[in-house]
Amino acid sequence: TNVLRTDTLPTVAGSGAAIQELFSLEKGWVGKATAVTAGLALPLLTDIQPARQGTFDEVKDKVRADYLNEQARSLALIQAQGLAQAIEKQEKKDISAAAKAAKLTVKTSGSLTRTGNLDEVGPVSALLPSMKNLKAGEVAGPVAVSGGQVVFQVVSRTAPADDLLALQKKPVE
């Protein structure tokens, strides 16, 4: 696949770091494994093409896709902001009721860890700045993620087991 430094791979959510790794390689080299939403990507540089101005036929599909993606991101932000405002007006914060009223989808995850991933959202670490001070029942968002915008509610908080905390302590410090 031909890629530009600013591209992401359409089938690999969270692939920006893998693209940057790819551009640090020399032809024929394999890069280091890079975390993406679905696991790991292993970049391999097979060819280098010199920079040039693309023809209209070469770029029209990308320009159209970029425009539609930008419009979709704007709409997602507007919908997420509307959802967050609707929840804020509620006495009892009920994200399900507010989302249903806005015809949006609610998904519930299992327990999360700092290093985990959420399907269709990406790494939990993207939500940590908004999540870390929330108490059970509180709502945060919208937060921009690779799949668009997320508004979320903390259902419960459980302290990690001591052995798990010891394993994660060093990377967090």
PDB file of C-alpha atoms in Angstrom:
ATOM      1  CA  THR A   1       0.000   0.000   0.000  1.00  0.00           C
ATOM      2  CA  ASN A   2       1.295   3.444  -0.862  1.00  0.00           C
ATOM      3  CA  VAL A   3       1.241   5.660   2.207  1.00  0.00           C
ATOM      4  CA  LEU A   4       2.137   9.207   3.088  1.00  0.00           C
ATOM      5  CA  ARG A   5       3.711  10.224   6.392  1.00  0.00           C
ATOM      6  CA  THR A   6       0.393  11.762   7.477  1.00  0.00           C
ATOM      7  CA  ASP A   7      -1.734   8.716   6.557  1.00  0.00           C
ATOM      8  CA  THR A   8      -3.250   6.070   8.764  1.00  0.00           C
ATOM      9  CA  LEU A   9      -3.954   2.604   7.462  1.00  0.00           C
ATOM     10  CA  PRO A  10      -7.708   2.300   6.879  1.00  0.00           C
ATOM     11  CA  THR A  11      -7.901  -1.280   8.150  1.00  0.00           C
ATOM     12  CA  VAL A  12      -5.626  -0.687  11.175  1.00  0.00           C
ATOM     13  CA  ALA A  13      -7.131   1.643  13.778  1.00  0.00           C
ATOM     14  CA  GLY A  14      -4.487   3.508  15.757  1.00  0.00           C
ATOM     15  CA  SER A  15      -1.852   3.009  13.054  1.00  0.00           C
ATOM     16  CA  GLY A  16      -0.236   6.471  13.224  1.00  0.00           C
ATOM     17  CA  ALA A  17       2.758   5.230  15.232  1.00  0.00           C
ATOM     18  CA  ALA A  18       3.228   2.309  12.818  1.00  0.00           C
ATOM     19  CA  ILE A  19       3.320   4.766   9.884  1.00  0.00           C
ATOM     20  CA  GLN A  20       5.930   6.887  11.675  1.00  0.00           C
ATOM     21  CA  GLU A  21       7.994   3.742  12.326  1.00  0.00           C
ATOM     22  CA  LEU A  22       7.678   2.816   8.639  1.00  0.00           C
ATOM     23  CA  PHE A  23       9.098   6.175   7.578  1.00  0.00           C
ATOM     24  CA  SER A  24      12.146   5.679   9.787  1.00  0.00           C
ATOM     25  CA  LEU A  25      13.154   2.508   7.905  1.00  0.00           C
ATOM     26  CA  GLU A  26      15.374   1.890   4.927  1.00  0.00           C
ATOM     27  CA  LYS A  27      14.166  -0.089   1.926  1.00  0.00           C
ATOM     28  CA  GLY A  28      13.836  -3.788   2.754  1.00  0.00           C
ATOM     29  CA  TRP A  29      13.984  -3.283   6.530  1.00  0.00           C
ATOM     30  CA  VAL A  30      11.422  -4.557   9.012  1.00  0.00           C
ATOM     31  CA  GLY A  31      10.497  -2.114  11.783  1.00  0.00           C
ATOM     32  CA  LYS A  32       9.814  -2.731  15.431  1.00  0.00           C
ATOM     33  CA  ALA A  33       6.417  -4.022  16.481  1.00  0.00           C
ATOM     34  CA  THR A  34       4.112  -1.083  17.169  1.00  0.00           C
ATOM     35  CA  ALA A  35       0.900  -1.162  19.215  1.00  0.00           C
ATOM     36  CA  VAL A  36      -2.336  -0.578  17.287  1.00  0.00           C
ATOM     37  CA  THR A  37      -5.930  -0.990  18.403  1.00  0.00           C
ATOM     38  CA  ALA A  38      -6.161  -4.625  17.291  1.00  0.00           C
ATOM     39  CA  GLY A  39      -2.771  -5.648  18.731  1.00  0.00           C
ATOM     40  CA  LEU A  40       0.593  -5.118  17.055  1.00  0.00           C
ATOM     41  CA  ALA A  41       1.680  -3.976  13.589  1.00  0.00           C
ATOM     42  CA  LEU A  42       5.006  -4.977  12.074  1.00  0.00           C
ATOM     43  CA  PRO A  43       5.970  -2.462   9.368  1.00  0.00           C
ATOM     44  CA  LEU A  44       7.994  -3.624   6.342  1.00  0.00           C
ATOM     45  CA  LEU A  45       9.304  -1.062   3.851  1.00  0.00           C
ATOM     46  CA  THR A  46       9.221  -2.658   0.391  1.00  0.00           C
ATOM     47  CA  ASP A  47       9.714   0.390  -1.821  1.00  0.00           C
ATOM     48  CA  ILE A  48      10.419   4.131  -1.739  1.00  0.00           C
ATOM     49  CA  GLN A  49       8.929   6.453  -4.315  1.00  0.00           C
ATOM     50  CA  PRO A  50      10.202   9.990  -4.800  1.00  0.00           C
ATOM     51  CA  ALA A  51       7.854  12.796  -3.782  1.00  0.00           C
ATOM     52  CA  ARG A  52       5.795  14.269  -6.612  1.00  0.00           C
ATOM     53  CA  GLN A  53       2.533  16.074  -7.228  1.00  0.00           C
ATOM     54  CA  GLY A  54      -0.265  13.543  -7.720  1.00  0.00           C
ATOM     55  CA  THR A  55      -2.610  13.746 -10.675  1.00  0.00           C
ATOM     56  CA  PHE A  56      -6.301  14.467 -10.170  1.00  0.00           C
ATOM     57  CA  ASP A  57      -7.227  10.853 -10.987  1.00  0.00           C
ATOM     58  CA  GLU A  58      -4.725   9.618  -8.366  1.00  0.00           C
ATOM     59  CA  VAL A  59      -5.991  11.853  -5.577  1.00  0.00           C
ATOM     60  CA  LYS A  60      -9.702  12.402  -6.227  1.00  0.00           C
ATOM     61  CA  ASP A  61     -10.798   9.329  -4.229  1.00  0.00           C
ATOM     62  CA  LYS A  62      -8.548  10.294  -1.314  1.00  0.00           C
ATOM     63  CA  VAL A  63      -9.751  13.914  -1.375  1.00  0.00           C
ATOM     64  CA  ARG A  64     -13.377  12.724  -1.370  1.00  0.00           C
ATOM     65  CA  ALA A  65     -12.712  10.225   1.429  1.00  0.00           C
ATOM     66  CA  ASP A  66     -10.853  12.873   3.477  1.00  0.00           C
ATOM     67  CA  TYR A  67     -13.750  15.300   3.044  1.00  0.00           C
ATOM     68  CA  LEU A  68     -16.344  12.700   4.060  1.00  0.00           C
ATOM     69  CA  ASN A  69     -14.214  11.635   7.048  1.00  0.00           C
ATOM     70  CA  GLU A  70     -13.885  15.245   8.203  1.00  0.00           C
ATOM     71  CA  GLN A  71     -17.640  15.738   7.902  1.00  0.00           C
ATOM     72  CA  ALA A  72     -18.223  12.505   9.838  1.00  0.00           C
ATOM     73  CA  ARG A  73     -15.798  13.617  12.594  1.00  0.00           C
ATOM     74  CA  SER A  74     -17.594  16.970  12.852  1.00  0.00           C
ATOM     75  CA  LEU A  75     -20.985  15.271  13.081  1.00  0.00           C
ATOM     76  CA  ALA A  76     -19.662  12.792  15.677  1.00  0.00           C
ATOM     77  CA  LEU A  77     -18.359  15.681  17.799  1.00  0.00           C
ATOM     78  CA  ILE A  78     -21.687  17.535  17.566  1.00  0.00           C
ATOM     79  CA  GLN A  79     -23.604  14.378  18.551  1.00  0.00           C
ATOM     80  CA  ALA A  80     -21.209  13.598  21.413  1.00  0.00           C
ATOM     81  CA  GLN A  81     -21.439  17.169  22.730  1.00  0.00           C
ATOM     82  CA  GLY A  82     -25.229  16.968  22.551  1.00  0.00           C
ATOM     83  CA  LEU A  83     -25.187  13.678  24.459  1.00  0.00           C
ATOM     84  CA  ALA A  84     -22.874  15.085  27.138  1.00  0.00           C
ATOM     85  CA  GLN A  85     -25.127  18.146  27.531  1.00  0.00           C
ATOM     86  CA  ALA A  86     -28.250  15.975  27.766  1.00  0.00           C
ATOM     87  CA  ILE A  87     -26.662  13.843  30.482  1.00  0.00           C
ATOM     88  CA  GLU A  88     -25.516  16.941  32.366  1.00  0.00           C
ATOM     89  CA  LYS A  89     -29.124  18.193  32.535  1.00  0.00           C
ATOM     90  CA  GLN A  90     -30.321  14.940  34.110  1.00  0.00           C
ATOM     91  CA  GLU A  91     -30.684  14.716  37.855  1.00  0.00           C
ATOM     92  CA  LYS A  92     -29.694  11.045  37.836  1.00  0.00           C
ATOM     93  CA  LYS A  93     -26.969  10.632  35.228  1.00  0.00           C
ATOM     94  CA  ASP A  94     -28.354   7.954  32.886  1.00  0.00           C
ATOM     95  CA  ILE A  95     -26.179   7.657  29.789  1.00  0.00           C
ATOM     96  CA  SER A  96     -28.387   4.898  28.333  1.00  0.00           C
ATOM     97  CA  ALA A  97     -31.554   7.003  28.434  1.00  0.00           C
ATOM     98  CA  ALA A  98     -29.816  10.062  26.985  1.00  0.00           C
ATOM     99  CA  ALA A  99     -28.188   8.016  24.210  1.00  0.00           C
ATOM    100  CA  LYS A 100     -31.475   6.280  23.370  1.00  0.00           C
ATOM    101  CA  ALA A 101     -33.232   9.657  23.127  1.00  0.00           C
ATOM    102  CA  ALA A 102     -30.501  10.837  20.724  1.00  0.00           C
ATOM    103  CA  LYS A 103     -30.667   7.540  18.755  1.00  0.00           C
ATOM    104  CA  LEU A 104     -27.044   6.768  19.643  1.00  0.00           C
ATOM    105  CA  THR A 105     -25.539   3.406  20.561  1.00  0.00           C
ATOM    106  CA  VAL A 106     -24.447   2.547  24.096  1.00  0.00           C
ATOM    107  CA  LYS A 107     -21.867  -0.167  24.603  1.00  0.00           C
ATOM    108  CA  THR A 108     -20.815  -1.565  27.961  1.00  0.00           C
ATOM    109  CA  SER A 109     -17.326  -2.893  28.564  1.00  0.00           C
ATOM    110  CA  GLY A 110     -16.021  -5.274  31.142  1.00  0.00           C
ATOM    111  CA  SER A 111     -13.416  -4.254  33.693  1.00  0.00           C
ATOM    112  CA  LEU A 112     -10.651  -2.039  32.300  1.00  0.00           C
ATOM    113  CA  THR A 113      -6.959  -1.729  33.006  1.00  0.00           C
ATOM    114  CA  ARG A 114      -4.603   1.098  32.084  1.00  0.00           C
ATOM    115  CA  THR A 115      -3.013  -1.035  29.387  1.00  0.00           C
ATOM    116  CA  GLY A 116      -6.230  -2.513  27.954  1.00  0.00           C
ATOM    117  CA  ASN A 117      -8.088  -1.828  24.729  1.00  0.00           C
ATOM    118  CA  LEU A 118     -11.743  -1.127  24.049  1.00  0.00           C
ATOM    119  CA  ASP A 119     -13.258  -2.454  20.825  1.00  0.00           C
ATOM    120  CA  GLU A 120     -14.012   0.370  18.371  1.00  0.00           C
ATOM    121  CA  VAL A 121     -12.396   2.896  20.735  1.00  0.00           C
ATOM    122  CA  GLY A 122      -8.753   1.922  21.058  1.00  0.00           C
ATOM    123  CA  PRO A 123      -6.388   1.972  24.004  1.00  0.00           C
ATOM    124  CA  VAL A 124      -7.818   2.788  27.420  1.00  0.00           C
ATOM    125  CA  SER A 125      -4.839   5.106  27.885  1.00  0.00           C
ATOM    126  CA  ALA A 126      -6.571   7.577  25.518  1.00  0.00           C
ATOM    127  CA  LEU A 127      -9.369   7.925  28.089  1.00  0.00           C
ATOM    128  CA  LEU A 128      -7.218   7.995  31.244  1.00  0.00           C
ATOM    129  CA  PRO A 129      -6.804  11.784  31.526  1.00  0.00           C
ATOM    130  CA  SER A 130     -10.609  12.165  31.513  1.00  0.00           C
ATOM    131  CA  MET A 131     -11.256   9.040  33.562  1.00  0.00           C
ATOM    132  CA  LYS A 132      -8.739   9.089  36.397  1.00  0.00           C
ATOM    133  CA  ASN A 133     -10.624  11.417  38.799  1.00  0.00           C
ATOM    134  CA  LEU A 134     -14.150  10.198  38.083  1.00  0.00           C
ATOM    135  CA  LYS A 135     -16.219   8.512  40.746  1.00  0.00           C
ATOM    136  CA  ALA A 136     -18.701   5.727  40.037  1.00  0.00           C
ATOM    137  CA  GLY A 137     -21.711   7.153  38.199  1.00  0.00           C
ATOM    138  CA  GLU A 138     -19.886  10.190  36.807  1.00  0.00           C
ATOM    139  CA  VAL A 139     -19.749  10.906  33.076  1.00  0.00           C
ATOM    140  CA  ALA A 140     -16.976  12.368  30.914  1.00  0.00           C
ATOM    141  CA  GLY A 141     -16.575  13.300  27.295  1.00  0.00           C
ATOM    142  CA  PRO A 142     -16.628  13.837  24.521  1.00  0.00           C
ATOM    143  CA  VAL A 143     -13.127  12.431  24.095  1.00  0.00           C
ATOM    144  CA  ALA A 144     -11.616  12.123  20.614  1.00  0.00           C
ATOM    145  CA  VAL A 145     -10.511   8.565  19.807  1.00  0.00           C
ATOM    146  CA  SER A 146      -9.482   6.831  16.602  1.00  0.00           C
ATOM    147  CA  GLY A 147     -13.073   5.783  15.904  1.00  0.00           C
ATOM    148  CA  GLY A 148     -14.599   9.240  16.500  1.00  0.00           C
ATOM    149  CA  GLN A 149     -15.891  10.627  19.801  1.00  0.00           C
ATOM    150  CA  VAL A 150     -16.718   8.872  23.060  1.00  0.00           C
ATOM    151  CA  VAL A 151     -18.874   9.919  26.003  1.00  0.00           C
ATOM    152  CA  PHE A 152     -18.516   7.460  28.863  1.00  0.00           C
ATOM    153  CA  GLN A 153     -19.748   6.761  32.356  1.00  0.00           C
ATOM    154  CA  VAL A 154     -17.791   5.045  35.107  1.00  0.00           C
ATOM    155  CA  VAL A 155     -20.031   2.310  36.500  1.00  0.00           C
ATOM    156  CA  SER A 156     -17.722   1.179  39.299  1.00  0.00           C
ATOM    157  CA  ARG A 157     -14.126   1.467  40.444  1.00  0.00           C
ATOM    158  CA  THR A 158     -12.131  -1.388  41.908  1.00  0.00           C
ATOM    159  CA  ALA A 159      -8.597  -1.109  43.234  1.00  0.00           C
ATOM    160  CA  PRO A 160      -6.250  -3.432  41.347  1.00  0.00           C
ATOM    161  CA  ALA A 161      -4.797  -6.487  43.052  1.00  0.00           C
ATOM    162  CA  ASP A 162      -1.424  -5.784  44.697  1.00  0.00           C
ATOM    163  CA  ASP A 163       0.469  -8.053  42.273  1.00  0.00           C
ATOM    164  CA  LEU A 164      -1.096  -6.331  39.247  1.00  0.00           C
ATOM    165  CA  LEU A 165      -0.398  -2.905  40.737  1.00  0.00           C
ATOM    166  CA  ALA A 166       3.257  -3.824  41.245  1.00  0.00           C
ATOM    167  CA  LEU A 167       3.525  -4.873  37.582  1.00  0.00           C
ATOM    168  CA  GLN A 168       1.997  -1.608  36.321  1.00  0.00           C
ATOM    169  CA  LYS A 169       3.641   0.734  38.806  1.00  0.00           C
ATOM    170  CA  LYS A 170       6.988   1.056  37.029  1.00  0.00           C
ATOM    171  CA  PRO A 171       5.574   2.020  33.562  1.00  0.00           C
ATOM    172  CA  VAL A 172       3.269   4.599  35.168  1.00  0.00           C
ATOM    173  CA  GLU A 173       6.011   6.332  37.212  1.00  0.00           C
TER     174      GLU A 173
END
